[in-house]
Short mmCIF file of C-alpha atoms and ligand atoms in Angstrom, two decimals:
data_model
loop_
_atom_site.label_atom_id
_atom_site.label_comp_id
_atom_site.label_asym_id
_atom_site.label_seq_id
_atom_site.Cartn_x
_atom_site.Cartn_y
_atom_site.Cartn_z
CA MET A 576 -0.01 -0.03 -0.05
CA PHE A 577 2.92 2.37 0.80
CA ILE A 578 5.22 1.03 -1.78
CA GLY A 579 4.28 3.41 -4.47
CA PRO A 580 4.43 6.62 -2.32
CA VAL A 581 7.73 5.41 -0.72
CA VAL A 582 9.33 4.72 -4.20
CA LEU A 583 8.12 8.16 -5.24
CA LEU A 584 9.60 9.72 -2.11
CA ALA A 585 12.84 8.16 -2.82
CA ALA A 586 12.83 9.25 -6.36
CA ILE A 587 12.25 12.92 -5.36
CA THR A 588 14.92 12.83 -2.77
CA VAL A 589 17.38 11.39 -5.38
CA ALA A 590 16.30 14.16 -7.73
CA LEU A 591 16.74 16.77 -5.09
CA ALA A 592 20.26 15.48 -4.17
CA VAL A 593 21.24 15.56 -7.89
CA ASP A 594 19.79 19.01 -8.17
CA GLY A 595 22.18 20.28 -5.50
CA ALA A 596 21.91 19.94 -1.76
CA GLY A 597 21.48 23.23 0.17
CA GLN A 598 19.74 25.04 -2.63
CA PRO A 599 16.00 25.73 -2.27
CA SER A 600 14.70 23.65 -5.17
CA ALA A 601 11.25 23.84 -6.53
CA LEU A 602 11.43 19.91 -6.69
CA ARG A 603 10.84 19.72 -2.88
CA HIS A 604 7.07 20.67 -3.57
CA LEU A 605 6.79 17.37 -5.35
CA TYR A 606 6.80 15.71 -1.85
CA LEU A 607 3.17 16.72 -1.74
CA ILE A 608 2.41 14.15 -4.47
CA PRO A 609 3.35 10.85 -2.59
CA THR A 610 1.84 12.40 0.64
CA VAL A 611 -1.60 13.07 -1.07
CA TRP A 612 -1.35 9.66 -2.66
CA ALA A 613 -0.83 7.92 0.61
CA ALA A 614 -3.63 10.06 2.21
CA LEU A 615 -6.19 9.18 -0.46
CA ALA A 616 -5.10 5.38 -0.29
CA THR A 617 -4.86 4.80 3.44
CA GLY A 618 -6.42 7.77 5.32
CA ALA A 619 -4.93 10.07 8.02
CA ARG A 620 -2.49 7.59 9.49
CA GLY A 621 -0.87 6.78 6.08
CA GLY A 622 -0.99 10.43 4.84
CA GLY A 623 0.44 11.61 8.07
CA LEU A 624 3.21 8.95 8.03
CA ILE A 625 4.29 9.58 4.35
CA GLY A 626 3.97 13.48 5.08
CA LEU A 627 6.21 13.02 8.13
CA LEU A 628 8.73 11.03 6.09
CA ALA A 629 8.64 13.70 3.29
CA GLY A 630 9.39 16.39 5.99
CA LEU A 631 12.20 14.48 7.39
CA LEU A 632 13.86 13.76 3.91
CA GLN A 633 13.97 17.52 3.37
CA ALA A 634 15.88 17.91 6.59
CA PRO A 635 19.27 17.14 5.06
CA PHE A 636 18.80 19.89 2.57
CA THR A 637 16.93 22.42 4.82
CA LEU A 638 18.77 22.11 8.21
CA PRO A 639 22.37 22.72 7.08
CA ALA A 640 21.24 25.71 5.07
CA MET A 641 19.50 27.14 8.28
CA GLU A 642 22.71 26.50 10.08
CA ARG A 643 24.62 28.43 7.56
CA LEU A 644 22.20 31.38 7.03
CA GLY A 645 20.41 31.65 10.38
CA LEU A 646 16.64 32.09 10.79
CA GLY A 647 16.04 34.05 7.68
CA ALA A 648 13.21 33.99 5.17
CA GLN A 649 14.90 31.19 3.30
CA SER A 650 15.23 29.12 6.49
CA VAL A 651 11.44 29.70 7.29
CA ASP A 652 10.55 28.74 3.77
CA GLY A 653 12.52 25.61 4.33
CA LEU A 654 10.66 24.67 7.65
CA VAL A 655 7.27 25.43 6.01
CA SER A 656 8.10 23.07 3.09
CA MET A 657 9.04 20.38 5.76
CA ALA A 658 5.92 20.84 7.78
CA THR A 659 3.49 21.04 4.67
CA PRO A 660 3.49 17.38 3.62
CA LEU A 661 2.72 16.35 7.20
CA ALA A 662 -0.18 18.78 7.45
CA PHE A 663 -1.46 17.82 4.01
CA GLY A 664 -1.23 14.23 4.60
CA TRP A 665 -2.92 14.46 8.08
CA VAL A 666 -5.84 16.71 6.84
CA ILE A 667 -6.43 15.08 3.51
CA GLY A 668 -6.20 11.53 5.24
CA GLY A 669 -8.53 12.74 7.98
CA LEU A 670 -11.14 13.82 5.33
CA VAL A 671 -10.72 10.54 3.55
CA ASP A 672 -11.31 8.72 6.83
CA GLN A 673 -14.40 10.73 7.40
CA SER A 674 -15.87 10.14 4.02
CA ARG A 675 -14.96 6.47 4.27
CA ALA A 676 -16.76 6.21 7.70
CA ARG A 677 -19.74 8.03 6.19
CA GLY A 678 -19.91 5.72 3.29
CA LEU A 679 -19.72 2.59 5.74
CA ARG A 680 -22.52 4.15 7.78
CA LEU A 681 -24.66 4.68 4.62
CA GLN A 682 -23.94 1.22 3.54
CA ALA A 683 -24.90 -0.19 6.93
CA VAL A 684 -28.17 1.81 6.80
CA LEU A 685 -28.82 0.59 3.27
CA ASP A 686 -28.29 -3.06 4.36
CA LEU A 687 -30.48 -2.49 7.45
CA GLN A 688 -33.17 -1.09 5.24
CA ARG A 689 -32.99 -4.04 2.82
CA ASN A 690 -33.37 -6.53 5.59
CA LEU A 691 -36.08 -4.54 7.24
CA SER A 692 -38.17 -4.55 3.95
CA ARG A 693 -37.77 -8.23 3.49
CA ASP A 694 -40.97 -10.28 3.40
CA ILE A 695 -40.47 -12.27 6.67
CA PRO A 696 -42.09 -11.88 10.10
CA LEU A 697 -41.23 -8.66 12.09
CA GLN A 698 -39.36 -10.70 14.70
CA GLN A 699 -37.03 -12.20 12.21
CA ARG A 700 -36.49 -8.73 10.52
CA LEU A 701 -35.62 -7.20 13.90
CA ASP A 702 -33.23 -10.07 14.94
CA LEU A 703 -31.33 -9.46 11.76
CA ALA A 704 -31.31 -5.71 12.30
CA ALA A 705 -29.97 -6.15 15.85
CA GLU A 706 -27.12 -8.30 14.61
CA GLN A 707 -26.35 -5.84 11.75
CA ALA A 708 -26.47 -2.92 14.08
CA ALA A 709 -24.03 -4.64 16.45
CA ALA A 710 -21.65 -5.35 13.70
CA ALA A 711 -21.82 -1.90 12.08
CA LEU A 712 -21.50 0.01 15.29
CA GLY A 713 -18.85 -2.27 16.85
CA ALA A 714 -21.20 -2.82 19.86
CA GLU A 715 -20.84 -5.60 22.33
CA ARG A 716 -24.63 -5.77 22.93
CA VAL A 717 -27.53 -4.27 20.95
CA GLY A 718 -31.22 -4.38 22.01
CA LEU A 719 -34.14 -3.53 19.88
CA VAL A 720 -37.62 -3.11 21.52
CA VAL A 721 -40.62 -2.40 19.37
CA GLY A 722 -43.93 -1.43 20.96
CA GLY A 723 -44.77 1.35 23.42
CA ALA A 724 -44.89 1.18 27.21
CA THR A 725 -48.26 -0.47 27.13
CA ASP A 726 -48.77 -2.34 23.96
CA ALA A 727 -47.35 -5.78 23.03
CA ARG A 728 -43.63 -5.74 22.38
CA VAL A 729 -41.35 -7.39 19.99
CA ILE A 730 -37.79 -7.78 21.34
CA ALA A 731 -34.65 -8.60 19.41
CA THR A 732 -31.17 -8.58 20.78
CA ALA A 733 -27.60 -9.15 19.62
CA PRO A 734 -26.22 -11.50 21.01
CA ALA A 735 -29.60 -13.23 20.81
CA GLY A 736 -31.52 -13.99 23.96
CA LEU A 737 -30.72 -11.18 26.33
CA ARG A 738 -33.54 -10.25 28.59
CA PHE A 739 -35.33 -6.85 28.72
CA ASN A 740 -35.65 -5.16 32.14
CA GLU A 741 -38.38 -2.57 32.73
CA GLN A 742 -36.02 -0.67 35.17
CA SER A 743 -33.14 -0.48 32.54
CA ALA A 744 -32.43 2.61 30.41
CA VAL A 745 -34.37 1.06 27.61
CA GLY A 746 -37.45 0.85 29.94
CA TRP A 747 -37.05 4.58 30.83
CA THR A 748 -36.87 5.61 27.19
CA LEU A 749 -39.80 3.59 26.40
CA ARG A 750 -41.87 5.24 29.02
CA GLU A 751 -40.47 8.82 28.61
CA GLY A 752 -39.71 8.83 24.78
CA TYR A 753 -36.33 10.46 25.30
CA PRO A 754 -32.76 9.35 24.46
CA VAL A 755 -30.49 8.31 27.30
CA SER A 756 -26.69 8.25 27.30
CA VAL A 757 -24.99 6.40 30.16
CA HIS A 758 -21.38 6.97 30.90
CA ASP A 759 -20.77 3.59 32.48
CA LEU A 760 -23.56 1.12 32.63
CA HIS A 761 -21.84 -0.98 35.27
CA ARG A 762 -21.64 1.91 37.72
CA ASP A 763 -24.84 3.94 37.08
CA ALA A 764 -27.14 3.38 39.81
CA ARG A 765 -30.16 4.99 38.07
CA PHE A 766 -30.58 1.96 35.87
CA ALA A 767 -30.83 -1.77 36.60
CA SER A 768 -27.78 -3.29 35.24
CA GLU A 769 -25.20 -5.71 36.40
CA GLN A 770 -22.78 -3.83 38.68
CA ILE A 771 -19.34 -5.21 37.71
CA ASP A 772 -16.01 -3.84 39.02
CA ASP A 773 -14.39 -3.58 35.62
CA PRO A 774 -11.93 -0.79 34.85
CA THR A 775 -13.25 -0.47 31.25
CA PRO A 776 -16.32 1.55 31.26
CA VAL A 777 -19.29 0.25 29.34
CA ARG A 778 -20.98 3.14 27.37
CA GLY A 779 -24.62 2.91 26.92
CA LEU A 780 -26.86 4.77 24.39
CA VAL A 781 -30.66 4.37 24.12
CA LEU A 782 -32.49 6.09 21.29
CA PRO A 783 -36.28 6.20 20.93
CA LEU A 784 -37.47 4.92 17.46
CA ASP A 785 -39.38 7.91 16.33
CA SER A 786 -40.13 8.80 12.72
CA GLY A 787 -42.04 11.96 13.69
CA SER A 788 -45.28 10.50 14.75
CA GLY A 789 -44.40 9.45 18.28
CA PRO A 790 -41.99 6.77 19.64
CA VAL A 791 -42.67 3.21 18.47
CA GLY A 792 -39.81 1.48 20.49
CA ALA A 793 -36.06 1.91 21.37
CA LEU A 794 -32.59 1.07 20.17
CA ALA A 795 -30.01 0.21 22.79
CA VAL A 796 -26.31 0.03 22.10
CA GLU A 797 -23.58 -1.04 24.67
CA ARG A 798 -19.94 -0.62 23.81
CA ALA A 799 -16.96 -1.10 26.03
CA GLY A 800 -14.50 1.82 26.04
CA GLY A 801 -16.24 4.69 24.33
CA LEU A 802 -18.91 5.69 21.89
CA PRO A 803 -17.33 8.12 19.41
CA SER A 804 -19.49 10.73 17.85
CA THR A 805 -19.52 8.90 14.53
CA THR A 806 -20.89 5.76 16.19
CA ARG A 807 -23.54 7.86 17.91
CA ALA A 808 -24.40 9.49 14.48
CA ALA A 809 -24.71 6.13 12.97
CA ALA A 810 -26.93 4.86 15.77
CA ARG A 811 -29.07 7.75 15.34
CA GLU A 812 -29.38 7.15 11.56
CA MET A 813 -30.18 3.51 12.14
CA ALA A 814 -32.85 4.40 14.81
CA LEU A 815 -34.51 6.63 12.42
CA HIS A 816 -34.64 3.98 9.74
CA LEU A 817 -35.79 1.40 12.13
CA ALA A 818 -38.59 3.71 13.19
CA LEU A 819 -39.65 4.08 9.64
CA ALA A 820 -39.44 0.43 9.05
CA VAL A 821 -41.56 -0.29 11.98
CA GLU A 822 -44.03 2.36 10.97
CA LYS A 823 -44.18 0.79 7.53
CA ALA A 824 -44.62 -2.61 8.94
CA ARG A 825 -47.46 -1.34 11.03
CA LEU A 826 -49.18 0.34 8.09
CA THR A 827 -48.75 -2.83 6.18
CA LEU A 828 -50.22 -4.90 8.80
CA ARG A 829 -53.13 -2.41 9.21
CA GLN A 830 -53.68 -2.36 5.51
CA ARG A 831 -53.61 -6.21 5.29
CA ARG A 832 -56.08 -6.31 8.21
CA PHE A 833 -58.32 -3.83 6.54
CA THR A 834 -58.08 -5.68 3.09
CA GLU A 835 -58.85 -9.06 4.99
CA GLU A 836 -61.89 -7.38 6.77
CA LEU A 837 -63.02 -6.02 3.48
CA GLU A 838 -62.69 -9.31 1.76
CA GLU A 839 -64.65 -10.94 4.58
CA LYS A 840 -67.40 -8.46 4.33
CA VAL A 841 -67.57 -8.65 0.57
CA THR A 842 -67.70 -12.55 0.75
CA ALA A 843 -70.48 -12.27 3.54
CA ALA A 844 -72.42 -9.73 1.44
CA THR A 845 -72.01 -11.95 -1.67
CA GLU A 846 -73.15 -14.94 0.24
CA ARG A 847 -76.10 -13.05 1.67
CA LEU A 848 -77.06 -11.83 -1.81
CA ARG A 849 -76.80 -15.31 -3.11
CA GLU A 850 -79.01 -16.49 -0.06
CA LEU A 851 -81.49 -13.63 -0.78
CA ASP A 852 -81.64 -14.56 -4.44
CA GLN A 853 -82.26 -18.12 -3.72
CA ALA A 854 -84.85 -17.25 -1.20
CA LYS A 855 -86.68 -14.90 -3.50
CA THR A 856 -86.70 -17.73 -6.14
CA GLU A 857 -88.04 -20.15 -3.49
CA PHE A 858 -90.50 -17.46 -2.25
CA VAL A 859 -92.06 -17.09 -5.64
CA SER A 860 -92.60 -20.81 -5.88
CA VAL A 861 -93.90 -20.89 -2.32
CA VAL A 862 -96.30 -17.89 -2.95
CA ALA A 863 -97.61 -19.58 -6.24
CA HIS A 864 -98.12 -22.78 -4.11
CA GLU A 865 -99.80 -20.88 -1.13
CA LEU A 866 -102.09 -19.08 -3.61
CA ARG A 867 -102.90 -22.27 -5.64
CA THR A 868 -104.20 -24.22 -2.59
CA PRO A 869 -106.99 -22.00 -1.60
CA LEU A 870 -107.78 -21.10 -5.35
CA THR A 871 -108.00 -24.83 -6.12
CA ALA A 872 -110.56 -25.15 -3.13
CA LEU A 873 -112.51 -22.13 -4.39
CA GLN A 874 -112.56 -23.50 -7.93
CA GLY A 875 -113.65 -26.91 -6.80
CA PHE A 876 -116.33 -25.87 -4.29
CA THR A 877 -117.92 -23.19 -6.68
CA GLU A 878 -118.02 -25.62 -9.48
CA LEU A 879 -119.83 -28.14 -7.36
CA LEU A 880 -122.22 -25.60 -6.19
CA LEU A 881 -122.85 -24.36 -9.85
CA THR A 882 -123.08 -27.80 -11.50
CA ARG A 883 -124.80 -30.04 -8.80
CA ALA A 884 -127.87 -29.81 -6.79
CA VAL A 885 -126.33 -29.76 -3.39
CA PRO A 886 -128.46 -30.26 -0.28
CA PRO A 887 -128.63 -27.02 1.80
CA GLU A 888 -126.67 -28.35 4.94
CA ARG A 889 -123.90 -29.49 2.46
CA ALA A 890 -123.77 -26.22 0.58
CA ALA A 891 -123.69 -24.39 3.89
CA ARG A 892 -120.43 -26.55 4.69
CA PHE A 893 -118.97 -25.74 1.30
CA LEU A 894 -119.75 -22.04 1.80
CA SER A 895 -117.86 -22.16 5.13
CA HIS A 896 -114.93 -23.72 3.55
CA LEU A 897 -115.03 -21.14 0.70
CA HIS A 898 -115.14 -18.35 3.37
CA GLY A 899 -112.27 -19.86 5.20
CA GLU A 900 -110.11 -20.11 2.04
CA ALA A 901 -111.13 -16.65 0.93
CA GLU A 902 -109.90 -15.32 4.28
CA ARG A 903 -106.76 -17.22 3.77
CA LEU A 904 -106.17 -15.63 0.37
CA GLY A 905 -106.89 -12.25 1.89
CA ARG A 906 -104.25 -12.80 4.68
CA ILE A 907 -101.63 -13.86 2.03
CA VAL A 908 -102.27 -10.75 0.06
CA ALA A 909 -102.22 -8.52 3.11
CA GLU A 910 -98.79 -9.92 4.04
CA LEU A 911 -97.48 -9.48 0.55
CA LEU A 912 -98.69 -5.89 0.49
CA ASP A 913 -97.13 -5.18 3.86
CA LEU A 914 -93.92 -6.74 2.61
CA SER A 915 -93.82 -4.52 -0.48
CA ARG A 916 -94.42 -1.51 1.74
CA ILE A 917 -91.52 -2.48 4.02
CA GLU A 918 -89.36 -3.16 1.15
CA SER A 919 -89.97 0.22 -0.46
CA GLY A 920 -89.04 1.93 2.78
CA ARG A 921 -92.53 3.30 3.38
CA PRO A 922 -93.56 3.41 6.88
CA LEU A 923 -96.36 1.12 8.03
CA GLU A 924 -99.45 3.13 8.71
CA LEU A 925 -100.70 2.88 12.15
CA ARG A 926 -103.88 3.97 13.73
CA ARG A 927 -103.09 4.15 17.44
CA GLU A 928 -105.88 3.82 19.97
CA PRO A 929 -106.37 2.28 23.41
CA VAL A 930 -106.38 -1.46 23.00
CA ASP A 931 -107.57 -3.69 25.64
CA VAL A 932 -104.98 -6.50 25.35
CA ALA A 933 -106.63 -8.84 27.64
CA ASP A 934 -109.79 -8.87 25.49
CA LEU A 935 -107.81 -9.30 22.31
CA LEU A 936 -105.75 -12.15 23.63
CA GLU A 937 -108.91 -13.88 25.03
CA ARG A 938 -110.59 -13.79 21.73
CA ASN A 939 -107.51 -15.17 19.78
CA VAL A 940 -106.98 -17.77 22.37
CA GLU A 941 -110.60 -18.99 22.02
CA LEU A 942 -110.31 -18.88 18.24
CA PHE A 943 -107.18 -20.90 18.09
CA ALA A 944 -108.44 -23.26 20.78
CA ALA A 945 -111.43 -24.05 18.65
CA GLN A 946 -109.37 -24.85 15.62
CA HIS A 947 -106.42 -26.84 17.15
CA ARG A 948 -107.69 -29.53 19.52
CA ARG A 949 -104.19 -31.13 20.02
CA HIS A 950 -102.78 -28.06 21.61
CA ARG A 951 -103.65 -26.82 25.10
CA PHE A 952 -103.72 -23.01 25.16
CA GLU A 953 -103.19 -21.49 28.59
CA TRP A 954 -104.07 -17.92 29.22
CA THR A 955 -104.98 -16.51 32.60
CA PRO A 956 -107.04 -13.35 32.09
CA ASP A 957 -105.64 -10.52 34.35
CA PRO A 958 -108.19 -7.78 34.99
CA GLY A 959 -105.17 -5.46 35.92
CA ALA A 960 -103.44 -6.10 32.49
CA PRO A 961 -102.46 -2.69 31.13
CA MET A 962 -104.10 -1.16 28.01
CA LEU A 963 -101.96 -0.61 24.93
CA HIS A 964 -101.67 2.51 23.02
CA ALA A 965 -101.28 0.76 19.47
CA ASP A 966 -102.94 -0.18 16.28
CA ARG A 967 -105.56 -2.82 17.00
CA ASP A 968 -105.14 -4.39 13.65
CA ALA A 969 -101.36 -4.59 13.88
CA VAL A 970 -101.43 -6.17 17.48
CA GLU A 971 -104.05 -8.64 16.19
CA ARG A 972 -101.71 -9.67 13.34
CA ILE A 973 -98.64 -9.88 15.71
CA LEU A 974 -100.61 -12.06 17.86
CA LYS A 975 -102.04 -14.34 15.14
CA ASN A 976 -98.54 -14.80 13.67
CA LEU A 977 -97.02 -15.76 17.02
CA ILE A 978 -99.82 -18.01 18.05
CA SER A 979 -100.15 -19.64 14.78
CA ASN A 980 -96.26 -20.28 14.59
CA ALA A 981 -96.48 -21.81 18.23
CA VAL A 982 -98.99 -24.29 16.73
CA LYS A 983 -97.19 -24.85 13.28
CA TYR A 984 -93.89 -25.65 14.94
CA SER A 985 -95.10 -27.83 17.75
CA PRO A 986 -96.45 -30.50 15.28
CA GLY A 987 -96.96 -33.04 18.12
CA GLY A 988 -99.43 -30.66 19.98
CA GLY A 989 -98.67 -29.46 23.52
CA ARG A 990 -98.92 -26.43 25.65
CA VAL A 991 -99.06 -22.80 24.28
CA VAL A 992 -98.73 -20.28 27.16
CA ILE A 993 -99.86 -16.73 26.39
CA ALA A 994 -99.38 -13.92 28.75
CA ALA A 995 -99.42 -9.96 28.94
CA ALA A 996 -97.83 -7.92 31.60
CA PRO A 997 -96.08 -4.61 32.17
CA SER A 998 -92.36 -5.14 31.04
CA ASP A 999 -89.70 -4.93 33.71
CA GLU A 1000 -87.05 -4.68 31.09
CA ARG A 1001 -88.50 -1.92 29.10
CA PRO A 1002 -90.51 0.51 31.42
CA GLY A 1003 -93.57 1.93 29.78
CA MET A 1004 -94.02 -1.17 27.63
CA VAL A 1005 -96.33 -4.05 27.82
CA GLU A 1006 -94.69 -7.54 27.21
CA LEU A 1007 -96.91 -10.00 25.35
CA SER A 1008 -95.38 -13.43 25.35
CA VAL A 1009 -96.18 -16.70 23.30
CA GLU A 1010 -94.44 -19.82 24.55
CA ASP A 1011 -94.46 -23.27 23.01
CA TYR A 1012 -92.92 -26.63 23.66
CA GLY A 1013 -92.37 -27.45 19.97
CA VAL A 1014 -89.36 -28.14 17.73
CA GLY A 1015 -87.51 -24.99 18.93
CA ILE A 1016 -84.77 -23.14 16.80
CA PRO A 1017 -81.10 -23.83 16.60
CA ALA A 1018 -79.08 -20.85 18.08
CA SER A 1019 -77.20 -20.39 14.67
CA HIS A 1020 -80.73 -19.41 13.19
CA LEU A 1021 -82.03 -17.28 15.91
CA SER A 1022 -80.52 -13.91 14.70
CA ARG A 1023 -81.96 -14.44 11.33
CA ILE A 1024 -85.49 -15.67 11.82
CA PHE A 1025 -86.82 -12.00 11.81
CA ASP A 1026 -85.38 -11.51 8.35
CA LYS A 1027 -87.65 -11.85 5.31
CA TYR A 1028 -88.01 -15.22 3.59
CA VAL A 1029 -85.96 -17.08 6.33
CA ARG A 1030 -87.42 -20.34 7.10
CA VAL A 1031 -85.40 -22.92 9.35
CA PRO A 1032 -85.00 -26.37 7.84
CA ASN A 1033 -86.39 -28.95 10.07
CA PRO A 1034 -87.57 -32.48 8.88
CA GLU A 1035 -90.20 -32.48 11.73
CA THR A 1036 -91.95 -29.40 10.19
CA ALA A 1037 -91.09 -29.90 6.56
CA ALA A 1038 -94.70 -30.08 5.62
CA VAL A 1039 -95.61 -26.89 7.45
CA ARG A 1040 -96.69 -24.18 5.02
CA GLY A 1041 -95.38 -20.50 5.20
CA LEU A 1042 -93.74 -17.78 3.41
CA GLY A 1043 -91.10 -16.89 5.92
CA LEU A 1044 -92.72 -13.42 6.20
CA GLY A 1045 -94.61 -13.62 9.41
CA LEU A 1046 -91.83 -12.78 11.84
CA ALA A 1047 -90.43 -10.06 9.64
CA LEU A 1048 -93.84 -8.48 9.86
CA VAL A 1049 -93.97 -8.96 13.57
CA ARG A 1050 -90.73 -7.15 13.97
CA ALA A 1051 -91.58 -4.39 11.51
CA LEU A 1052 -95.04 -3.85 13.30
CA ALA A 1053 -93.55 -3.94 16.83
CA GLU A 1054 -90.77 -1.56 15.77
CA ALA A 1055 -93.15 0.76 14.08
CA HIS A 1056 -94.76 1.26 17.46
CA GLY A 1057 -91.31 2.01 19.03
CA GLY A 1058 -91.16 -1.52 20.56
CA GLY A 1059 -89.47 -4.64 19.54
CA VAL A 1060 -89.48 -8.43 19.63
CA GLU A 1061 -87.06 -11.04 21.20
CA VAL A 1062 -86.96 -14.88 21.15
CA ASP A 1063 -85.46 -17.52 23.38
CA SER A 1064 -85.35 -20.95 21.95
CA LEU A 1065 -83.80 -24.33 22.51
CA PRO A 1066 -84.02 -26.97 19.69
CA GLY A 1067 -86.35 -29.85 20.94
CA LYS A 1068 -87.61 -27.95 23.90
CA GLY A 1069 -89.59 -25.01 22.44
CA SER A 1070 -89.50 -21.34 21.98
CA THR A 1071 -90.70 -18.08 23.54
CA PHE A 1072 -91.45 -15.05 21.66
CA ARG A 1073 -91.81 -11.66 23.52
CA VAL A 1074 -93.19 -8.61 21.87
CA PHE A 1075 -92.90 -5.13 23.51
CA LEU A 1076 -95.68 -2.61 22.71
CA PRO A 1077 -96.23 0.86 24.40
CA ALA A 1078 -98.59 0.84 27.28
CA GLN A 1079 -101.52 3.46 27.32
CA SER A 1080 -100.25 5.07 30.56
CA SER A 1081 -96.64 5.35 29.07
CA VAL A 1082 -97.90 7.47 26.16
CA LEU A 1083 -99.44 9.93 28.67
CA ALA A 1084 -96.40 9.80 30.86
CA ASN A 1085 -94.01 10.47 27.86
CA PHE A 1086 -96.07 13.25 26.53
CA PRO A 1087 -97.36 15.19 29.63
CA ASN A 1088 -98.93 17.89 27.59
CA SER A 1089 -100.83 15.47 25.23
CA SER A 1090 -104.43 15.70 25.12
CA ALA A 1091 -104.76 12.20 23.96
P1 ADP B 2382 -93.27 -19.00 8.21
O1 ADP B 2382 -94.29 -18.50 7.30
O2 ADP B 2382 -92.29 -19.84 7.62
O3 ADP B 2382 -93.88 -19.46 9.49
P2 ADP B 2382 -92.11 -16.93 9.94
O4 ADP B 2382 -91.47 -15.64 9.52
O5 ADP B 2382 -93.30 -16.90 10.77
O6 ADP B 2382 -92.51 -17.67 8.56
O7 ADP B 2382 -91.10 -17.76 10.76
C1 ADP B 2382 -89.80 -17.91 10.11
C2 ADP B 2382 -89.34 -19.29 10.52
O8 ADP B 2382 -89.01 -19.26 11.86
C3 ADP B 2382 -90.20 -20.43 10.40
O9 ADP B 2382 -90.04 -20.95 9.03
C4 ADP B 2382 -89.72 -21.36 11.38
O10 ADP B 2382 -88.57 -22.04 10.77
C5 ADP B 2382 -89.10 -20.50 12.50
N1 ADP B 2382 -90.17 -20.37 13.56
C6 ADP B 2382 -91.01 -19.39 13.72
N2 ADP B 2382 -91.64 -19.50 14.85
C7 ADP B 2382 -91.34 -20.63 15.50
C8 ADP B 2382 -91.58 -21.36 16.67
N3 ADP B 2382 -92.61 -20.91 17.38
N4 ADP B 2382 -90.84 -22.58 16.83
C9 ADP B 2382 -89.95 -22.97 16.04
N5 ADP B 2382 -89.57 -22.28 14.90
C10 ADP B 2382 -90.32 -21.19 14.62
#
């Protein structure tokens, strides 16, 4: 490395000797060439060494002249030209050393960045970063903690496996968000660290990882002896890049989670749309079937009445059937109309009035009891039952839907318990409940049975007719009153539906100035 500059030094010295010792020759300025050469090639030490040699080699020419002439201008010129190579070599070499160190730091940061952006788990990336930082900073130990004082932390150390102590300088930086510089970790009582009686101090530097949006962790460096300013600067650069990488990793994670959630939502929505589509198709065929059954009865009976001479008592029976089927058709059409009203977003029209719920329940219970002999309807009239402030027709339809479901979905017969009482859960409301001991509803379907077209598949009730609209209407009607509906059910045990509707008194209580 030094051969070139040394050979050049020798050549210049020979040339100076030939030129004539003792004369201030311009050739002496050539000493700067090997000096700068050595400085560029080897830095401050090499440049200084060759500069010193160049100065010393001039001595045989300069010193005798000084002795001869005394300290005149010529002697000073000789001394300056002796010192110049040393100064040049040292300064230029120093600059070379600095730019080399900067280059190395840049390279280390680039390598760090490359590793941090690899598509591997964050823990692995931080492990690599800790190793790399230790090597680049010449540190004995490096610790990397990602995560604040409260959230889950990822810890990476070099050498691997070092433990993190809350009372250490790192813990302090994580809590406070400020850098810490410790002169000797083994003797500083402020932070928990092994107190070792070693003459070599262990310098500690902890930097918060902060890219500008608050600390996201800390980088700790321990180095025996000293922590030169270049090492500190390198550590600061690394901390900044680590903070940026952590922020990026967090953003990527958040973005990935967001994308996953979005995908899940889109999949769920698509599935729901598919179900709805299928339900609508089924609905059309069920509606057609539901309409066809009473229509067939109407056609058959009217044909009989028109074409045959039917005895009066048989004709009366036929007419009663006809009336029943016509009522059935009327109910289906009413449900469909309500449905289209709900679907188009138009509010259900309610004519609120005081409704005697006990009377309403009693009439319906009698009606159902007369038609369904296998079921035992239990209803204890309560003279103190509160009056409702509701649409009589709507309450009637709610009740009919719930009681007819209780009957339909307990095909083996059994008890149907009906009750009405002021609600404890919802003050100002009356709770109407219909309880059956039928097939029940699996928990997985409970949240959906109030949706339109939803019917729960069950082999025991496969023959039961229905449009999957009744409960949707019950909910819509109850909500239109400011109330609601709830269900408790156990498969194989039975179900209890509870509807909440406003009590007459609550309306007056809520609207004290009302004249109603
Ligand atoms: P449907 O016309 O099918 O009876 P509903 O909207 O009234 O329509 O009910 C929706 C579904 O909820 C029914 O198909 C049935 O599976 C289930 N269901 C409703 N009431 C009961 C009940 N009392 N017991 C068991 N299942 C019920």
